[in-house]
CSV table of C-alpha atoms and ligand atoms in Angstrom, one decimal:
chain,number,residue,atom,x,y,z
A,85,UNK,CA,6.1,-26.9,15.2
A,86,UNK,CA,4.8,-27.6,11.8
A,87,UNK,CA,1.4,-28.1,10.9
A,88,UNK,CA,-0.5,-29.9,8.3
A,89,UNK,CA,-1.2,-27.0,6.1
A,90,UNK,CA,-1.0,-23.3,6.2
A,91,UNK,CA,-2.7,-20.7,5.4
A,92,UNK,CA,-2.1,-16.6,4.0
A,93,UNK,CA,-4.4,-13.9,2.5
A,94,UNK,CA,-3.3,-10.6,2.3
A,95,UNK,CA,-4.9,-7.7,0.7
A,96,UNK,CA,-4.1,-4.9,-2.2
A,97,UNK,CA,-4.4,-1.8,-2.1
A,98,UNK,CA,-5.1,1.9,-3.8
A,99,UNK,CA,-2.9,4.7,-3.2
A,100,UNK,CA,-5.2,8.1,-3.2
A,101,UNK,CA,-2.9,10.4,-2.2
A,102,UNK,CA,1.0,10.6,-2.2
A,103,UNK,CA,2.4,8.0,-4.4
A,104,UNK,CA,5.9,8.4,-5.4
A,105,UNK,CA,6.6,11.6,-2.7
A,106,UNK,CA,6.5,8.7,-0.2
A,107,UNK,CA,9.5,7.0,-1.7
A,108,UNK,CA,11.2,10.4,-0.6
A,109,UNK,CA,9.4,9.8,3.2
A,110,UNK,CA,6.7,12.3,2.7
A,111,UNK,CA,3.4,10.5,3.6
A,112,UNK,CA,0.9,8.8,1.4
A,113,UNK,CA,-3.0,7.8,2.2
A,114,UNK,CA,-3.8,4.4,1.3
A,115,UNK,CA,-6.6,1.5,1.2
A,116,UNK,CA,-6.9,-1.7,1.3
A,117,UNK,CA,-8.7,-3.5,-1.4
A,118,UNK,CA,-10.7,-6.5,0.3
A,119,UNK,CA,-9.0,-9.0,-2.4
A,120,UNK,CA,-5.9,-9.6,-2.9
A,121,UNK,CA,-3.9,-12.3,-3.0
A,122,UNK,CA,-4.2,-16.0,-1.0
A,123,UNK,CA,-2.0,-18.8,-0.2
A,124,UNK,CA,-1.7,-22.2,1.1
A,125,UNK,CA,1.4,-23.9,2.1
A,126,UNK,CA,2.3,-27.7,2.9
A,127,UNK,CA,5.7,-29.3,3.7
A,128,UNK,CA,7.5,-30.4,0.5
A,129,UNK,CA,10.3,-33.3,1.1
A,130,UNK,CA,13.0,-32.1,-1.1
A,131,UNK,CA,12.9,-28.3,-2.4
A,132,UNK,CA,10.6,-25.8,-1.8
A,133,UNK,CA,8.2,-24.6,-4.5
A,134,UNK,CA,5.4,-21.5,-5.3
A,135,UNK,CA,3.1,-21.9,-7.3
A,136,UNK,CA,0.8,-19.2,-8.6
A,137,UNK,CA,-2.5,-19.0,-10.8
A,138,UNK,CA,-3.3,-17.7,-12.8
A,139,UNK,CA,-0.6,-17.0,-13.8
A,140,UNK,CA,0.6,-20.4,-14.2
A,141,UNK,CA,3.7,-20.3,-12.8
A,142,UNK,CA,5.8,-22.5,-10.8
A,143,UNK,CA,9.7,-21.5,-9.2
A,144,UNK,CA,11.8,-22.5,-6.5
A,145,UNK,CA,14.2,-20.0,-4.6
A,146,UNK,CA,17.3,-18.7,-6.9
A,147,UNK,CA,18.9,-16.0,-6.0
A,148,UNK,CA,21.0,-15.9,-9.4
A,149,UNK,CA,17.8,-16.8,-11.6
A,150,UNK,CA,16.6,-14.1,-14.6
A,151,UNK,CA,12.9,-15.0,-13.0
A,152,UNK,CA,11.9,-11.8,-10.7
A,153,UNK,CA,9.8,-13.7,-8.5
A,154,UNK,CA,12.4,-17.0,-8.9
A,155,UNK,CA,14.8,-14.9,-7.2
A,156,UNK,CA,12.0,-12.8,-4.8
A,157,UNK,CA,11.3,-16.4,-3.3
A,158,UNK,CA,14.8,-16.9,-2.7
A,159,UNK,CA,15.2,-13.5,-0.9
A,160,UNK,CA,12.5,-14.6,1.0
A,161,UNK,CA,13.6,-17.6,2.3
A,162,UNK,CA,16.7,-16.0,3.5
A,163,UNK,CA,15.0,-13.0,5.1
A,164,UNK,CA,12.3,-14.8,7.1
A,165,UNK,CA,14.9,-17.6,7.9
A,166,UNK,CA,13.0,-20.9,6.6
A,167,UNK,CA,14.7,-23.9,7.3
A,168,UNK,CA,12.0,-26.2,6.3
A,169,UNK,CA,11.4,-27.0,2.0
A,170,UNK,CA,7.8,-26.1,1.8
A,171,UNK,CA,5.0,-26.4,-1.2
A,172,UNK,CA,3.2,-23.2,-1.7
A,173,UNK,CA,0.1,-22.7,-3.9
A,174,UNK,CA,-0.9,-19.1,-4.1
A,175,UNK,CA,-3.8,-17.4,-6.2
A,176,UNK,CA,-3.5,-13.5,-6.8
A,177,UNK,CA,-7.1,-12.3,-7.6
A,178,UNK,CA,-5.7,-8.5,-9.2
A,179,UNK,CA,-4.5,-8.0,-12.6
A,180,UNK,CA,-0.7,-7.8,-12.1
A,181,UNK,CA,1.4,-4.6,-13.2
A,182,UNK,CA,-1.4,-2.5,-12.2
A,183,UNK,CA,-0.7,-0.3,-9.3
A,184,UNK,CA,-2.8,-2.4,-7.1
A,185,UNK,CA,0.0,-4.2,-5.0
A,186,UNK,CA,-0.4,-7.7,-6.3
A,187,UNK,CA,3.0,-8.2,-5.6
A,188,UNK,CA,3.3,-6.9,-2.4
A,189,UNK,CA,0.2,-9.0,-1.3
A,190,UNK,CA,1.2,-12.1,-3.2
A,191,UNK,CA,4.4,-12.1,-1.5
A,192,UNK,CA,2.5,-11.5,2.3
A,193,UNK,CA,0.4,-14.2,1.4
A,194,UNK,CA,3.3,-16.5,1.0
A,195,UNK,CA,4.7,-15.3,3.8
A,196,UNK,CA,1.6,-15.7,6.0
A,197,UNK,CA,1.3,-19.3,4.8
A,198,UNK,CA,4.6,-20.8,5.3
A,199,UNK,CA,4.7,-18.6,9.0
A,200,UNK,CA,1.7,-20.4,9.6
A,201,UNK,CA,2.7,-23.6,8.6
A,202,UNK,CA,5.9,-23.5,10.5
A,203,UNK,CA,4.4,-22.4,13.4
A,204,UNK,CA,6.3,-18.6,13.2
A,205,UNK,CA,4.9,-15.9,14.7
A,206,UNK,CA,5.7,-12.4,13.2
A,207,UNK,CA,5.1,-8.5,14.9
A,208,UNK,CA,4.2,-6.2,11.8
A,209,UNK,CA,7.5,-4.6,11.7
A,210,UNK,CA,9.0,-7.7,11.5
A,211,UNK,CA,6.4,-9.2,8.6
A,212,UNK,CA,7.1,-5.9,6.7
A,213,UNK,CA,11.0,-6.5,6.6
A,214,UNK,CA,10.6,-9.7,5.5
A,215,UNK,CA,8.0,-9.7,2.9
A,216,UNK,CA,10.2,-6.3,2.1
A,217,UNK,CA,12.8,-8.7,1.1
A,218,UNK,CA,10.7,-10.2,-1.7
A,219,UNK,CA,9.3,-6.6,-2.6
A,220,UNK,CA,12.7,-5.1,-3.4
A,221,UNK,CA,13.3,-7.4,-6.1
A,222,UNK,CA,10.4,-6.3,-8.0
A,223,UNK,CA,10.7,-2.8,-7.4
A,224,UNK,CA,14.3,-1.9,-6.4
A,225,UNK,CA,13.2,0.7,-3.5
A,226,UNK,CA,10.0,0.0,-2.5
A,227,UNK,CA,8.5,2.9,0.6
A,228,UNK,CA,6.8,-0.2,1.9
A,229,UNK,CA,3.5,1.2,1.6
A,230,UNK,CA,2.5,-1.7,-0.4
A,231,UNK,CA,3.5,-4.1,1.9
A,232,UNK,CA,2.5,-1.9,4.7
A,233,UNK,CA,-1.0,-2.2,3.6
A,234,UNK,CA,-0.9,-5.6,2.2
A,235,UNK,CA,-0.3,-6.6,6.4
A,236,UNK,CA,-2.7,-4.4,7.5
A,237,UNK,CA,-5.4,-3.6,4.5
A,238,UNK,CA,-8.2,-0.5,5.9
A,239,UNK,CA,-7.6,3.3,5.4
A,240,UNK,CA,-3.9,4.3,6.6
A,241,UNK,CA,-1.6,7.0,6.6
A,242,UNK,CA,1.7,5.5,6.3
A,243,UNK,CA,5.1,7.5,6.1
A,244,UNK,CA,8.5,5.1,5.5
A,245,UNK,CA,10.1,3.7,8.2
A,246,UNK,CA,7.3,4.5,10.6
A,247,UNK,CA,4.2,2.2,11.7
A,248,UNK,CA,0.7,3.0,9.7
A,249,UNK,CA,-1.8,5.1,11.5
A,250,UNK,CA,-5.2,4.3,11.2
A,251,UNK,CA,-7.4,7.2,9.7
A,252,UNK,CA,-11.0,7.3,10.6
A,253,UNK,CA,-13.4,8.8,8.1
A,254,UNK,CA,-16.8,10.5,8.5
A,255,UNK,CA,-18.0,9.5,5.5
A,256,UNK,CA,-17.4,6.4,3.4
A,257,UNK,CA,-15.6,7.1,0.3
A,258,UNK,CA,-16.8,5.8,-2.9
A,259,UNK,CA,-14.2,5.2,-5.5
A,260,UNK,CA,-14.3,4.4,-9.3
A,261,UNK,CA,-11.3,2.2,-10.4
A,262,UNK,CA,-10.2,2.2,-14.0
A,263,UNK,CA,-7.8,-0.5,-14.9
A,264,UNK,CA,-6.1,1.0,-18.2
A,265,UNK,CA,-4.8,-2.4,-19.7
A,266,UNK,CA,-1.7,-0.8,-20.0
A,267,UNK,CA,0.9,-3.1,-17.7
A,268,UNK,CA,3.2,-0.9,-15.6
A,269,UNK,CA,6.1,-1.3,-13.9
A,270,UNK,CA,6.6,0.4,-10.8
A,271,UNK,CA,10.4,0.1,-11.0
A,272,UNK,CA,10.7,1.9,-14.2
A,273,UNK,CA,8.8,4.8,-13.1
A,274,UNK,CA,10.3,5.3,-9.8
A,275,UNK,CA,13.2,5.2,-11.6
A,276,UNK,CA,12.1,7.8,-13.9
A,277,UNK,CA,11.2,9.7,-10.5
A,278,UNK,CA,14.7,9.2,-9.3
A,279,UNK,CA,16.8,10.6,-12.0
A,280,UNK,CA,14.5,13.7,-12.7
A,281,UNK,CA,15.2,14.2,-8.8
A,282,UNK,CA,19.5,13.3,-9.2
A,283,UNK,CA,18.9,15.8,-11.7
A,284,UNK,CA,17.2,18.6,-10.3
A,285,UNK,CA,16.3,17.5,-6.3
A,286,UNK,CA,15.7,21.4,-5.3
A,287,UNK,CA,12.9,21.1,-8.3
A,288,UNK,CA,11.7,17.9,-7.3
A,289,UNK,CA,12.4,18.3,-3.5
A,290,UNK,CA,9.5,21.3,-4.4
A,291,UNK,CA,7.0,19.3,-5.7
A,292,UNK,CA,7.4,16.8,-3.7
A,293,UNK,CA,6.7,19.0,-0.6
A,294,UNK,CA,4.2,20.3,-2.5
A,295,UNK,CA,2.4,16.7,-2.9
A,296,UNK,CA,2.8,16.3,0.9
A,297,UNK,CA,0.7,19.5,1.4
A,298,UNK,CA,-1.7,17.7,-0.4
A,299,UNK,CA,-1.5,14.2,1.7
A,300,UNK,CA,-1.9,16.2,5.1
A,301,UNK,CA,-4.8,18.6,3.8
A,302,UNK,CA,-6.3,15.3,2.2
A,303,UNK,CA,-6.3,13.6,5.5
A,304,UNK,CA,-8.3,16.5,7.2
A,305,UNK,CA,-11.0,16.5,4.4
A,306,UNK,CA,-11.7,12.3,5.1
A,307,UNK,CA,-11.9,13.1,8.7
A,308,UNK,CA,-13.7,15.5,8.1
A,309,UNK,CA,-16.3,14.0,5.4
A,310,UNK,CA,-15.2,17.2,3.1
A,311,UNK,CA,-15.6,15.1,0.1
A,312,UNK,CA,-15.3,17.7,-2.8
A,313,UNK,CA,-12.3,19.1,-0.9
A,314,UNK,CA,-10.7,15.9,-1.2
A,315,UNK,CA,-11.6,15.3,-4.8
A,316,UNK,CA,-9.9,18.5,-5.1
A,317,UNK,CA,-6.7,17.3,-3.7
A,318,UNK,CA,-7.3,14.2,-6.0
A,319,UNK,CA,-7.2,16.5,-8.8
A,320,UNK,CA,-4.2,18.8,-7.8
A,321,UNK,CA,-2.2,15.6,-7.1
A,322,UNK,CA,-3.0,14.0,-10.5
A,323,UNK,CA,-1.3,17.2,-11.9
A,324,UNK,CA,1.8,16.7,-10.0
A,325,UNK,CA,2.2,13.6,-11.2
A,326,UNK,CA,1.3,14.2,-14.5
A,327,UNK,CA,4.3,16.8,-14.6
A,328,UNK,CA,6.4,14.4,-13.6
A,329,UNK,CA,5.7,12.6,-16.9
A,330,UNK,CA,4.5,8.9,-15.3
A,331,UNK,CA,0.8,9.7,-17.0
A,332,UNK,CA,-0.6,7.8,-19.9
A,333,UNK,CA,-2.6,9.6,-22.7
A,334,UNK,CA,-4.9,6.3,-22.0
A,335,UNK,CA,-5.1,7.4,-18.6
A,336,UNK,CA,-5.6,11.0,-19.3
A,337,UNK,CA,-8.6,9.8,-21.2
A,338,UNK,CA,-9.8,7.8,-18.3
A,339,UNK,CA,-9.6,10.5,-15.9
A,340,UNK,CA,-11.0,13.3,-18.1
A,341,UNK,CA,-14.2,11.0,-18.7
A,342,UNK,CA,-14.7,10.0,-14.7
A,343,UNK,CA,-14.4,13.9,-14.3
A,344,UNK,CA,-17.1,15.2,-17.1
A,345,UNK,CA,-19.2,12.1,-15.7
A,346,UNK,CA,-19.6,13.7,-12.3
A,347,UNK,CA,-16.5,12.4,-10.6
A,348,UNK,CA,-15.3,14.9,-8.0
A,349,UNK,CA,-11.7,14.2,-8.7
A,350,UNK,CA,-9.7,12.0,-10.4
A,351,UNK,CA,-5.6,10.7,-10.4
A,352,UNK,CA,-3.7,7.9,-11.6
A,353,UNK,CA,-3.1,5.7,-8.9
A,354,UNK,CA,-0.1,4.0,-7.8
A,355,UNK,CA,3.5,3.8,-9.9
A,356,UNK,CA,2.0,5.2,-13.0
A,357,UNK,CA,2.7,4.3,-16.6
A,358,UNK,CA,-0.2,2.7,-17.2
A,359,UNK,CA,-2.0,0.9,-14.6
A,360,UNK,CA,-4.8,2.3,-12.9
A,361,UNK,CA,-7.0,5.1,-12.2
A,362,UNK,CA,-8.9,6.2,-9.3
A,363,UNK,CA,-11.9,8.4,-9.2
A,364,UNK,CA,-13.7,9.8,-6.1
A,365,UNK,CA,-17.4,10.0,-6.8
A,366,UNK,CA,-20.7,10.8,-4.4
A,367,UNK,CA,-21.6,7.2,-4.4
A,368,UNK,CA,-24.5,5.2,-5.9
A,369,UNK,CA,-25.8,6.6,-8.8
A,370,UNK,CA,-22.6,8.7,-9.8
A,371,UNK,CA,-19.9,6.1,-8.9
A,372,UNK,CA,-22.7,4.0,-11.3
A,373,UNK,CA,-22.3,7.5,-14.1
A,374,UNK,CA,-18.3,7.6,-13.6
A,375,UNK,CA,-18.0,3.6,-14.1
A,376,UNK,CA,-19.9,3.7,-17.0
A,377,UNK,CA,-17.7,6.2,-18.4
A,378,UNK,CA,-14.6,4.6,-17.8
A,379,UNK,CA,-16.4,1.5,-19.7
A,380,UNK,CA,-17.4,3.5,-22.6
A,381,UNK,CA,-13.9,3.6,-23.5
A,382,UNK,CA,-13.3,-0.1,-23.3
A,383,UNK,CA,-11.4,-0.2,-20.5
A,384,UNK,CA,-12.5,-2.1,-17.3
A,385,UNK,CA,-13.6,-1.1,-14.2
A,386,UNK,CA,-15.2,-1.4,-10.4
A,387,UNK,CA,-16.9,0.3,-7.4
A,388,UNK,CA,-15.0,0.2,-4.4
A,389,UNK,CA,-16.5,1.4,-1.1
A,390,UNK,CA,-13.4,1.1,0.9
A,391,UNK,CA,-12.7,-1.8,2.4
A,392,UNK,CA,-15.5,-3.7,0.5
A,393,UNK,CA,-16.0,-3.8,-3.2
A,394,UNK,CA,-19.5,-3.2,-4.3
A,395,UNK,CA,-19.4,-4.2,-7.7
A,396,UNK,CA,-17.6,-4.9,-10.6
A,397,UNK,CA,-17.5,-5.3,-14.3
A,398,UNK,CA,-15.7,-8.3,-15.3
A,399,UNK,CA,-12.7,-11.0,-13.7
A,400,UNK,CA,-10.5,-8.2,-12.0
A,401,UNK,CA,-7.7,-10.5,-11.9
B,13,MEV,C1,3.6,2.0,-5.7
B,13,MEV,O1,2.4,1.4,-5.4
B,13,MEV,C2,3.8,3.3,-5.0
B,13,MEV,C3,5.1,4.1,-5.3
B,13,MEV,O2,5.0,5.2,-4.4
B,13,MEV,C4,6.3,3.3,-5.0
B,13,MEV,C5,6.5,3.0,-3.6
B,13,MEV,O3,6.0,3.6,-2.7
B,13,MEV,O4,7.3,2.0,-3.3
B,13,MEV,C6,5.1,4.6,-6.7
C-alpha cells in the first residue's frame, strides 16, 4: 500500500575499538551517534529521484553512471526490489568522508523512507542486505558495521555476518571527537589494509588478532566501568593502526593533544586517512580540557556522551 509520504532517520556512528580487523571478521565495539542522517520520500510519476542537502545533490538510479551515489541508488532499487518511481529528499547532518558513517546512514535513511512509503516491512538482516547494496559501492567491502549500527544506533559489539549484541555499560562513556578536516575515504584505506595483508597475511593475520585481543578485553573494561583500562586499549589500538600506516600527522597531532590534555586514551576512529579522532575522557570538566585542545589546533570538535551529544562547537555537518 502506498502512503502519502514517508519517512527515515537513521543514525552514525563511532568505531572505538576494532576498525579495519573487523573487515577480516574479528569484532569491533561501536556507537551510535544520535544524528545522522534523515529522509522523506513521496511517489514521483515518472523516475525516481534523491535528493540530498547539503550537499546539493540530486540523481536518479544508474547503475553505469561515474556518480558513486548515482549508481548506489541504483543498486538500491534493485536490492530492496522497488517497483514504484519515488521522490526522496534526504538531509545528512555529519561531515561526509569522516569516519562517522554518513553514508551508511544516508543510505538507511533512504531506505527507511521509501520502505515506509511503500508500505514494506523489513527484519534487520534483511534492512542490512539491502542498504548493504548501496554501501558496497562506496566502499567496495564494507564489514557492515556501519550499516549495522546505522539500523540499530546504541553501544554494540558487532562481528560480520552475525547480528549485533547489545553491550551494557556501568558507566557512561564520555568521548571527545576531533574531526581533522582531512576528507577520507574508507575505500582507499581498506584497500591499503588489503594489499599489506595479500602481502604478508601471517603479519597482518598477527596484528589483527592482536587488535581483537583488544576488542574482547575492551568490552570487559565498559561492563565493567574500568575506564582507564579502556582508554588503555584506546591507546594500544591507535598504535596498531598507526603501524598499519592509515594515520595522519594531523591526527597524530590531534591525538597527542587530547592525551597531554587529560584524555585517558585516544585513536583515530573509523577508515583512517584523515577523518576523525576519538578521545575517551573522565567526563565534564576534562572532556571540556581535551575539546579545547583539539580546538587549539583549529580543528573542530564535540562531546559525545553516548548515545546523546552534549555539546558541540560548530555545524557538524
Ligand atoms: C569504517 O567505518 C570501518 C572499517 O572497518 C571498514 C568496514 O568495517 O567496513 C574501516
Amino acid at each position: 500500500m502506498t502512503r502519502a509520504g514517508g519517512e527515515g532517520v537513521a543514525s552514525g556512528k563511532v568505531i572505538l575499538l576494532g576498525e579495519h580487523s573487523v573487515v577480516y571478521g574479528h569484532p569491533a565495539i561501536a556507537a551510535g551517534l544520535p544524528r545522522g542522517a534523515s529522509a522523506r520520500a513521496v511517489p514521483s510519476a515518472d523516475r525516481t529521484v534523491l535528493a540530498v542537502e547539503p550537499w546539493g545533490v540530486e540523481v536518479s538510479p544508474d547503475p553505469a553512471a561515474d556518480k558513486s551515489l548515482t549508481r548506489a541508488l541504483a543498486a538500491m532499487v534493485e536490492a530492496a526490489g522497488w517497483k514504484d518511481t519515488v521522490r526522496v529528499d534526504a538531509r545528512v547532518d555529519l561531515p561526509g568522508g569522516s569516519g562517522l558513517g554518513s553514508s551508511a546512514a544516508l543510505g538507511v535513511a533512504v531506505m527507511r523512507a521509501v520502505d515506509d512509503l511503500l508500505g514494506i516491512q523489513r527484519s534487520d538482516a534483511e534492512a542490512l542486505e539491502v542498504s548493504l547494496a548501496w554501501e558496497r559501492v562506496f566502499h567496495g567491502n564494507p564489514s557492515g558495521v556501519d550499516n549495522a549500527m546505522a539500523i540499530a544506533g546504541g553501544l554494540a559489539w558487532y562481528v560480520r555476518g552475525q547480528p549485533i549484541e547489545r553491550i551494557r555499560g556501568r558507566a557512561p562513556l564520555t568521548l571527545v571527537i576531533g574531526d581533522s578536516g582531512e576528507p577520507c575515504s574508507t575505500m582507499i584505506t581498506v584497500g591499503d589494509v588489503a594489499r599489506q595483508h595479500a602481502a604478508d597475511p601471517e603479519r597482518m593475520g598477527k596484528q589483527f588478532e592482536a587488535i581483537a585481543s583488544i576488542v574482547r578485553n575492551g568490552r570487559l573494561a565498559i561492563e565493567r566501568g574500568d575506564l582507564v583500562s579502556l582508554g588503555q586499549l584506546f591507546d594500544m589500538n591507535h598504535a596498531l593502526l598507526a603501524g598499519m600506516l592509515i594515520s595522519t600527522g594531523t591526527l597524530e597531532e590531534m591525538i597527542a593533544a587530547a592525551r597531554n590534555a587529560g584524555a585517558l586514551g585516544a585513536k583515530l576512529t573509523g577508515g583512517g586517512g584523515g577523518g576523525c579522532m576519538i578521545a575517551l575522557t573522565d567526563g565534564g570538566e576534562s572532556a571540556a580540557r581535551v575539546k579545547g585542545a583539539i580546538e587549539a589546533l583549529g580543528k573542530r570538535a564535540f562531546v559525545a556522551t553516548i548515545g546523546s551529544i552534549d555539546s558541540e562547537s560548530g555545524d557538524l555537518a
